[in-house]
mmCIF file of C-alpha atoms in Angstrom:
data_model
loop_
_atom_site.group_PDB
_atom_site.id
_atom_site.type_symbol
_atom_site.label_atom_id
_atom_site.label_comp_id
_atom_site.label_asym_id
_atom_site.label_seq_id
_atom_site.Cartn_x
_atom_site.Cartn_y
_atom_site.Cartn_z
ATOM 1 C CA MET V 90 -8.011 -37.424 73.785
ATOM 2 C CA ARG V 91 -10.245 -38.802 71.035
ATOM 3 C CA GLU V 92 -9.371 -35.832 68.838
ATOM 4 C CA ASN V 93 -5.658 -36.477 69.291
ATOM 5 C CA ASN V 94 -6.106 -40.151 68.383
ATOM 6 C CA THR V 95 -7.985 -39.272 65.216
ATOM 7 C CA GLU V 96 -5.257 -36.814 64.240
ATOM 8 C CA GLU V 97 -2.604 -39.501 64.834
ATOM 9 C CA GLN V 98 -4.589 -41.909 62.689
ATOM 10 C CA ARG V 99 -5.006 -39.366 59.868
ATOM 11 C CA SER V 100 -1.387 -38.167 59.868
ATOM 12 C CA PRO V 101 0.166 -41.287 58.222
ATOM 13 C CA THR V 102 -2.456 -41.288 55.486
ATOM 14 C CA HIS V 103 -1.758 -37.609 54.763
ATOM 15 C CA ARG V 104 1.937 -38.302 54.681
ATOM 16 C CA GLU V 105 1.453 -41.135 52.194
ATOM 17 C CA GLU V 106 -0.688 -38.916 49.963
ATOM 18 C CA ARG V 107 1.911 -36.166 50.090
ATOM 19 C CA ASP V 108 4.684 -38.622 49.236
ATOM 20 C CA GLU V 109 2.676 -39.884 46.272
ATOM 21 C CA GLU V 110 2.041 -36.314 45.065
ATOM 22 C CA ASN V 111 5.739 -35.496 45.387
ATOM 23 C CA GLU V 112 6.659 -38.615 43.415
ATOM 24 C CA ILE V 113 4.191 -37.657 40.670
ATOM 25 C CA ASP V 114 5.593 -34.109 40.553
ATOM 26 C CA ASP V 115 9.130 -35.473 40.319
ATOM 27 C CA LYS V 116 8.124 -37.753 37.463
ATOM 28 C CA ASN V 117 6.428 -34.872 35.626
ATOM 29 C CA SER V 118 9.444 -32.644 36.088
ATOM 30 C CA GLU V 119 11.714 -35.424 34.806
ATOM 31 C CA LYS V 120 9.476 -35.868 31.744
ATOM 32 C CA GLU V 121 9.501 -32.113 31.053
ATOM 33 C CA ALA V 122 13.280 -32.001 31.385
ATOM 34 C CA GLN V 123 13.550 -34.973 29.000
ATOM 35 C CA ARG V 124 11.281 -33.191 26.511
ATOM 36 C CA MET V 125 13.365 -30.027 26.750
ATOM 37 C CA GLU V 126 16.523 -32.041 26.136
ATOM 38 C CA ASP V 127 14.925 -33.774 23.141
ATOM 39 C CA ASP V 128 13.863 -30.410 21.667
ATOM 40 C CA GLU V 129 17.353 -29.013 22.139
ATOM 41 C CA MET V 130 18.788 -32.124 20.493
ATOM 42 C CA ARG V 131 16.503 -31.674 17.467
ATOM 43 C CA GLU V 132 17.412 -27.995 17.113
ATOM 44 C CA GLN V 133 21.103 -28.820 17.355
ATOM 45 C CA LYS V 134 20.736 -31.516 14.692
ATOM 46 C CA LYS V 135 18.918 -29.140 12.340
ATOM 47 C CA GLU V 136 21.523 -26.407 12.804
ATOM 48 C CA TYR V 137 24.320 -28.910 12.336
ATOM 49 C CA ASN V 138 22.778 -30.250 9.125
ATOM 50 C CA GLU V 139 22.483 -26.705 7.768
ATOM 51 C CA ASP V 140 26.104 -25.993 8.621
ATOM 52 C CA VAL V 141 27.170 -29.214 6.910
ATOM 53 C CA LYS V 142 25.216 -28.364 3.751
ATOM 54 C CA GLU V 143 26.763 -24.901 3.552
ATOM 55 C CA SER V 144 30.233 -26.201 4.350
ATOM 56 C CA LYS V 145 30.012 -28.604 1.381
ATOM 57 C CA HIS V 146 30.113 -25.638 -0.986
ATOM 58 C CA SER V 147 33.193 -24.216 0.719
ATOM 59 C CA PRO V 148 36.705 -25.818 0.668
ATOM 60 C CA LYS V 149 37.270 -28.206 3.577
ATOM 61 C CA THR V 150 40.189 -29.901 5.236
ATOM 62 C CA GLU V 151 40.651 -33.670 5.424
ATOM 63 C CA ASN V 152 39.679 -33.811 9.113
ATOM 64 C CA GLU V 153 36.515 -31.857 8.506
ATOM 65 C CA ASN V 154 35.468 -34.115 5.589
ATOM 66 C CA ALA V 155 36.062 -37.165 7.754
ATOM 67 C CA ILE V 156 33.886 -35.778 10.535
ATOM 68 C CA VAL V 157 31.055 -34.924 8.137
ATOM 69 C CA ASP V 158 31.189 -38.354 6.462
ATOM 70 C CA GLY V 159 31.158 -40.090 9.833
ATOM 71 C CA TYR V 160 28.110 -38.141 10.919
ATOM 72 C CA ASN V 161 26.211 -38.926 7.693
ATOM 73 C CA ASN V 162 26.873 -42.667 8.012
ATOM 74 C CA GLU V 163 25.428 -42.868 11.533
ATOM 75 C CA ASP V 164 21.711 -42.941 12.292
ATOM 76 C CA GLU V 165 20.349 -39.563 13.341
ATOM 77 C CA GLY V 166 18.008 -41.019 15.935
ATOM 78 C CA LYS V 167 20.800 -42.957 17.725
ATOM 79 C CA LEU V 168 23.300 -40.075 17.789
ATOM 80 C CA PRO V 169 23.710 -38.823 21.404
ATOM 81 C CA ALA V 170 24.119 -35.186 22.409
ATOM 82 C CA THR V 171 27.720 -35.660 23.484
ATOM 83 C CA SER V 172 28.788 -36.808 20.005
ATOM 84 C CA LEU V 173 27.051 -33.789 18.453
ATOM 85 C CA LYS V 174 28.886 -31.426 20.764
ATOM 86 C CA LYS V 175 32.218 -33.170 20.055
ATOM 87 C CA THR V 176 31.755 -32.985 16.290
ATOM 88 C CA LYS V 177 30.808 -29.323 16.566
ATOM 89 C CA SER V 178 33.858 -28.545 18.667
ATOM 90 C CA LYS V 179 36.081 -30.418 16.178
ATOM 91 C CA LEU V 180 34.620 -28.514 13.258
ATOM 92 C CA MET V 181 35.148 -25.220 15.038
ATOM 93 C CA SER V 182 38.752 -26.128 15.863
ATOM 94 C CA THR V 183 39.697 -27.470 12.398
ATOM 95 C CA SER V 184 38.061 -24.737 10.336
ATOM 96 C CA GLY V 185 39.181 -21.924 12.594
ATOM 97 C CA CYS V 186 35.831 -20.763 14.077
ATOM 98 C CA HIS V 187 33.827 -21.502 10.918
ATOM 99 C CA VAL V 188 30.731 -19.312 11.388
ATOM 100 C CA VAL V 189 28.379 -18.466 8.512
ATOM 101 C CA PRO V 190 27.130 -14.844 8.571
ATOM 102 C CA GLY V 191 23.434 -14.059 8.189
ATOM 103 C CA ILE V 192 21.765 -10.970 6.719
ATOM 104 C CA ILE V 193 18.476 -9.417 7.865
ATOM 105 C CA TYR V 194 16.292 -7.188 5.710
ATOM 106 C CA LEU V 195 14.512 -4.226 7.345
ATOM 107 C CA GLY V 196 11.444 -3.105 5.400
ATOM 108 C CA HIS V 197 10.594 -0.053 7.531
ATOM 109 C CA ILE V 198 12.953 2.622 8.847
ATOM 110 C CA PRO V 199 11.261 5.352 10.924
ATOM 111 C CA PRO V 200 12.196 9.024 10.469
ATOM 112 C CA ARG V 201 15.386 10.215 12.221
ATOM 113 C CA PHE V 202 16.521 6.600 12.674
ATOM 114 C CA ARG V 203 20.223 6.374 11.940
ATOM 115 C CA PRO V 204 22.700 3.471 11.551
ATOM 116 C CA LYS V 205 24.217 4.184 14.965
ATOM 117 C CA HIS V 206 20.785 3.722 16.604
ATOM 118 C CA LEU V 207 20.318 0.455 14.730
ATOM 119 C CA ARG V 208 23.738 -0.817 15.804
ATOM 120 C CA ASN V 209 23.146 0.135 19.435
ATOM 121 C CA VAL V 210 19.773 -1.644 19.531
ATOM 122 C CA LEU V 211 20.708 -4.868 17.729
ATOM 123 C CA SER V 212 24.208 -5.289 19.170
ATOM 124 C CA ALA V 213 22.570 -6.447 22.414
ATOM 125 C CA TYR V 214 21.415 -9.638 20.667
ATOM 126 C CA GLY V 215 24.657 -10.569 18.904
ATOM 127 C CA GLU V 216 27.760 -9.414 17.084
ATOM 128 C CA ILE V 217 26.952 -7.174 14.103
ATOM 129 C CA GLY V 218 29.082 -6.671 11.027
ATOM 130 C CA ARG V 219 28.090 -4.330 8.204
ATOM 131 C CA ILE V 220 24.992 -2.115 8.072
ATOM 132 C CA PHE V 221 23.525 -0.373 5.043
ATOM 133 C CA LEU V 222 20.464 1.895 4.979
ATOM 134 C CA GLN V 223 18.971 2.992 1.647
ATOM 135 C CA PRO V 224 18.449 6.789 1.569
ATOM 136 C CA GLU V 225 15.342 8.414 0.137
ATOM 137 C CA ASP V 226 14.887 9.242 -3.515
ATOM 138 C CA HIS V 227 16.485 12.434 -4.859
ATOM 139 C CA GLN V 228 13.130 13.945 -5.822
ATOM 140 C CA VAL V 229 11.688 13.357 -2.340
ATOM 141 C CA ARG V 230 14.712 15.096 -0.812
ATOM 142 C CA LYS V 231 14.222 18.058 -3.164
ATOM 143 C CA LYS V 232 10.600 18.413 -2.064
ATOM 144 C CA LYS V 233 11.670 18.276 1.582
ATOM 145 C CA LYS V 234 14.305 20.949 1.016
ATOM 146 C CA LYS V 235 11.707 23.208 -0.572
ATOM 147 C CA SER V 236 9.427 22.760 2.431
ATOM 148 C CA GLY V 237 12.324 23.524 4.835
ATOM 149 C CA LEU V 238 13.377 20.017 5.963
ATOM 150 C CA ARG V 239 17.047 19.252 5.371
ATOM 151 C CA ARG V 240 17.371 15.875 7.067
ATOM 152 C CA CYS V 241 17.862 12.707 5.031
ATOM 153 C CA ASP V 242 15.663 9.764 6.046
ATOM 154 C CA PHE V 243 15.979 6.130 5.018
ATOM 155 C CA THR V 244 13.469 3.736 3.461
ATOM 156 C CA GLU V 245 14.964 0.235 3.950
ATOM 157 C CA GLY V 246 18.059 -1.428 5.322
ATOM 158 C CA TRP V 247 20.238 -4.542 5.591
ATOM 159 C CA VAL V 248 22.085 -5.766 8.699
ATOM 160 C CA GLU V 249 24.764 -8.455 8.735
ATOM 161 C CA PHE V 250 25.158 -10.672 11.809
ATOM 162 C CA ARG V 251 28.363 -12.662 12.324
ATOM 163 C CA ASP V 252 26.320 -15.820 13.020
ATOM 164 C CA LYS V 253 23.252 -16.694 10.973
ATOM 165 C CA ARG V 254 21.674 -18.569 13.883
ATOM 166 C CA VAL V 255 21.659 -15.364 15.904
ATOM 167 C CA ALA V 256 20.074 -13.554 12.952
ATOM 168 C CA LYS V 257 17.267 -16.122 12.746
ATOM 169 C CA ARG V 258 16.577 -15.827 16.477
ATOM 170 C CA VAL V 259 16.507 -12.037 16.281
ATOM 171 C CA VAL V 260 13.976 -12.117 13.419
ATOM 172 C CA ALA V 261 11.789 -14.674 15.222
ATOM 173 C CA SER V 262 11.771 -12.640 18.442
ATOM 174 C CA LEU V 263 11.602 -9.023 17.183
ATOM 175 C CA HIS V 264 9.407 -9.185 14.062
ATOM 176 C CA ASN V 265 6.160 -7.164 14.497
ATOM 177 C CA THR V 266 7.205 -5.931 17.943
ATOM 178 C CA PRO V 267 7.694 -2.282 19.027
ATOM 179 C CA MET V 268 11.158 -0.808 18.586
ATOM 180 C CA ALA V 269 11.192 0.694 22.084
ATOM 181 C CA THR V 270 10.172 -0.945 25.360
ATOM 182 C CA ARG V 271 8.858 2.204 27.072
ATOM 183 C CA LYS V 272 6.221 4.674 25.920
ATOM 184 C CA ARG V 273 8.352 7.775 26.421
ATOM 185 C CA GLN V 274 11.253 6.419 24.411
ATOM 186 C CA ARG V 275 11.827 7.341 20.790
ATOM 187 C CA PHE V 276 10.428 5.044 18.091
ATOM 188 C CA CYS V 277 8.008 3.419 20.548
ATOM 189 C CA SER V 278 5.124 3.714 18.066
ATOM 190 C CA ASP V 279 7.071 1.961 15.265
ATOM 191 C CA LEU V 280 7.250 -1.801 14.772
ATOM 192 C CA TRP V 281 10.133 -3.933 13.576
ATOM 193 C CA CYS V 282 9.622 -5.253 10.047
ATOM 194 C CA MET V 283 12.315 -7.920 9.638
ATOM 195 C CA LYS V 284 12.992 -10.853 7.348
ATOM 196 C CA TYR V 285 15.900 -13.272 7.280
ATOM 197 C CA LEU V 286 17.365 -13.537 3.766
ATOM 198 C CA HIS V 287 18.161 -17.205 3.165
ATOM 199 C CA ARG V 288 21.427 -17.790 1.256
ATOM 200 C CA PHE V 289 21.874 -14.072 0.726
ATOM 201 C CA GLN V 290 25.379 -12.614 0.768
ATOM 202 C CA TRP V 291 26.662 -9.071 1.086
ATOM 203 C CA THR V 292 28.170 -9.266 -2.406
ATOM 204 C CA HIS V 293 24.659 -9.606 -3.853
ATOM 205 C CA LEU V 294 23.698 -6.325 -2.204
ATOM 206 C CA SER V 295 26.819 -4.505 -3.394
ATOM 207 C CA GLU V 296 26.262 -5.781 -6.949
ATOM 208 C CA ARG V 297 22.665 -4.593 -6.900
ATOM 209 C CA LEU V 298 23.668 -1.156 -5.624
ATOM 210 C CA ALA V 299 26.383 -0.872 -8.276
ATOM 211 C CA TYR V 300 23.868 -1.804 -10.973
ATOM 212 C CA GLU V 301 21.379 0.816 -9.734
ATOM 213 C CA GLN V 302 24.150 3.422 -9.677
ATOM 214 C CA THR V 303 25.159 2.657 -13.272
ATOM 215 C CA VAL V 304 21.515 2.819 -14.420
ATOM 216 C CA LEU V 305 21.103 6.201 -12.727
ATOM 217 C CA GLN V 306 24.284 7.537 -14.331
ATOM 218 C CA GLN V 307 23.160 6.293 -17.753
ATOM 219 C CA ARG V 308 19.806 8.002 -17.303
ATOM 220 C CA LEU V 309 21.520 11.252 -16.376
ATOM 221 C CA ARG V 310 23.768 10.994 -19.447
ATOM 222 C CA THR V 311 20.777 10.524 -21.759
ATOM 223 C CA GLU V 312 18.954 13.477 -20.204
ATOM 224 C CA VAL V 313 22.023 15.720 -20.561
ATOM 225 C CA SER V 314 22.550 14.654 -24.189
ATOM 226 C CA GLN V 315 18.879 15.338 -24.982
ATOM 227 C CA ALA V 316 19.122 18.808 -23.430
ATOM 228 C CA LYS V 317 22.292 19.527 -25.451
ATOM 229 C CA ARG V 318 20.584 18.465 -28.673
ATOM 230 C CA GLU V 319 17.626 20.743 -27.998
ATOM 231 C CA THR V 320 19.842 23.742 -27.217
ATOM 232 C CA ASN V 321 21.973 23.163 -30.331
ATOM 233 C CA PHE V 322 18.878 22.919 -32.520
ATOM 234 C CA TYR V 323 17.514 26.165 -31.072
ATOM 235 C CA LEU V 324 20.834 28.018 -31.562
ATOM 236 C CA ASN V 325 21.126 26.804 -35.174
ATOM 237 C CA ASN V 326 17.628 28.047 -35.933
ATOM 238 C CA VAL V 327 18.471 31.434 -34.388
ATOM 239 C CA GLU V 328 21.569 31.726 -36.581
ATOM 240 C CA LYS V 329 19.578 30.796 -39.699
ATOM 241 C CA ARG V 330 16.969 33.419 -38.896
ATOM 242 C CA ALA V 331 19.638 36.082 -38.465
ATOM 243 C CA HIS V 332 21.211 35.117 -41.800
ATOM 244 C CA LEU V 333 17.824 35.292 -43.581
ATOM 245 C CA ASP V 334 17.154 38.736 -42.076
ATOM 246 C CA GLN V 335 20.480 40.019 -43.427
ATOM 247 C CA VAL V 336 19.717 38.660 -46.930
ATOM 248 C CA LYS V 337 16.287 40.318 -46.855
ATOM 249 C CA LYS V 338 17.783 43.679 -45.888
ATOM 250 C CA LYS V 339 20.311 43.494 -48.757
ATOM 251 C CA LYS V 340 17.547 42.763 -51.272
ATOM 252 C CA LEU V 341 15.500 45.688 -50.002
ATOM 253 C CA ARG V 342 18.524 48.028 -50.391
ATOM 254 C CA ASP V 343 19.071 46.845 -53.963
ATOM 255 C CA GLY V 344 15.352 47.354 -54.729
ATOM 256 C CA LYS V 345 14.614 43.703 -55.393
ATOM 257 C CA GLN V 346 11.352 42.048 -54.511
ATOM 258 C CA VAL V 347 11.349 39.837 -51.478
ATOM 259 C CA GLU V 348 9.169 36.766 -51.540
ATOM 260 C CA GLU V 349 7.633 36.135 -48.204
ATOM 261 C CA LYS V 350 7.082 32.481 -47.502
ATOM 262 C CA THR V 351 3.737 31.454 -46.128
ATOM 263 C CA TRP V 352 3.320 28.239 -44.227
ATOM 264 C CA ASP V 353 0.051 26.450 -44.908
ATOM 265 C CA PHE V 354 -1.121 24.499 -41.896
ATOM 266 C CA THR V 355 -4.438 23.401 -40.496
ATOM 267 C CA GLN V 356 -5.151 23.886 -36.868
ATOM 268 C CA ARG V 357 -6.481 20.941 -34.977
ATOM 269 C CA GLN V 358 -10.203 21.166 -34.321
ATOM 270 C CA THR V 359 -11.380 21.803 -30.830
ATOM 271 C CA GLU V 360 -13.759 19.531 -28.995
ATOM 272 C CA GLU V 361 -16.656 21.984 -29.440
ATOM 273 C CA GLU V 362 -16.169 22.038 -33.224
ATOM 274 C CA THR V 363 -16.140 18.240 -33.423
ATOM 275 C CA GLN V 364 -19.335 18.068 -31.347
ATOM 276 C CA MET V 365 -21.022 20.630 -33.650
ATOM 277 C CA LYS V 366 -20.068 18.572 -36.712
ATOM 278 C CA LYS V 367 -21.552 15.459 -35.193
ATOM 279 C CA ARG V 368 -24.790 17.276 -34.392
ATOM 280 C CA ARG V 369 -25.067 18.613 -37.941
ATOM 281 C CA LYS V 370 -24.576 15.137 -39.355
ATOM 282 C CA MET V 371 -27.279 13.777 -37.052
ATOM 283 C CA VAL V 372 -29.708 16.518 -38.108
ATOM 284 C CA ALA V 373 -29.027 15.847 -41.796
ATOM 285 C CA MET V 374 -29.584 12.110 -41.328
ATOM 286 C CA ASN V 375 -32.887 12.727 -39.523
ATOM 287 C CA GLN V 376 -34.023 15.066 -42.309
ATOM 288 C CA LYS V 377 -33.268 12.464 -44.977
ATOM 289 C CA ASN V 378 -35.200 9.801 -43.071
ATOM 290 C CA GLN V 379 -38.199 12.107 -42.713
ATOM 291 C CA ASP V 380 -38.167 12.851 -46.464
ATOM 292 C CA LYS V 381 -38.111 9.138 -47.263
ATOM 293 C CA ILE V 382 -41.025 8.488 -44.930
ATOM 294 C CA SER V 383 -43.093 11.292 -46.508
ATOM 295 C CA LEU V 384 -42.455 9.927 -50.018
ATOM 296 C CA VAL V 385 -43.554 6.434 -48.976
ATOM 297 C CA GLN V 386 -46.721 7.847 -47.440
ATOM 298 C CA GLN V 387 -47.557 9.806 -50.620
ATOM 299 C CA LYS V 388 -47.092 6.706 -52.812
ATOM 300 C CA SER V 389 -49.297 4.659 -50.527
ATOM 301 C CA GLN V 390 -52.084 7.278 -50.698
ATOM 302 C CA SER V 391 -51.989 7.290 -54.542
ATOM 303 C CA ASN V 392 -52.225 3.504 -54.614
ATOM 304 C CA VAL V 393 -55.207 3.553 -52.266
ATOM 305 C CA SER V 394 -57.194 5.816 -54.603
ATOM 306 C CA LEU V 395 -56.476 3.568 -57.606
ATOM 307 C CA LEU V 396 -57.472 0.441 -55.733
ATOM 308 C CA ALA V 397 -60.718 2.057 -54.575
ATOM 309 C CA LYS V 398 -61.674 2.968 -58.141
ATOM 310 C CA ILE V 399 -60.928 -0.567 -59.362
ATOM 311 C CA PHE V 400 -62.993 -2.256 -56.653
ATOM 312 C CA ASN V 401 -65.904 0.141 -57.082
ATOM 313 C CA SER V 402 -66.036 -0.568 -60.829
ATOM 314 C CA LYS V 403 -66.114 -4.346 -60.217
ATOM 315 C CA LYS V 404 -68.998 -3.983 -57.760
ATOM 316 C CA LEU V 405 -71.055 -1.976 -60.278
ATOM 317 C CA GLU V 406 -70.593 -4.639 -62.921
#
């Protein structure tokens, strides 16, 4: 009976503690939800500001300009989420689904990775537009063909997403992560190497490719013209030699003397000959120095004998 009474006495206290814990948990969950909402609001504001900046460069309608001006006049901190959503929906309706495309740069393309594989993998994250993969250099392909490999691999690539926000999210989530999720899948040992190209358009890429193509064609033209010049020079010299041989034969038939031209030229010295010359010069210089030293020594000896005679004579006096 005493045990039952103690349990009845403890039960209300436990219930109160539980209620307090539940209230604290509810407050924490409410705070976390408020934080999440605030973060979403900040992200939406940033994205909206970027869209507004980019839309300023493009032609706008009167309704769209009015919406943008109204948003800029209001305080950013006091702007609720509902007004942001309304302005976004109005912009989308007036401009006809105004979405800015974004381009991603791929710095590493593994072997046997084709554009269809890239489209299949990245289309799960968002709508993809154009894809371009840069093939290997012509010389590298020649070396591969000689070794027996006929496939054409790629070195780098560009992918266009219909929405630039999707492109930014893809780069933030996939950069430096494996290309495949399972070990047995292809390209599991390769990592994504991505970068979002800010304010980059597809026309910039096409212009760059056209410029590289024109430079390559110009280089080929110069090489072909140089080869033609060399072949023409060689053929002209062959014709001259044939003409000179015919003239020489005619002179020999007529019994005239033929002057043979001799070309005086000096062959460039080899490295051994230059080293031998240097050694000879060093030996000659050493010999001259030794001769000078011997002459100085002889003069000093003659002076010593004279000085000795002079001093001896003074002592005798």
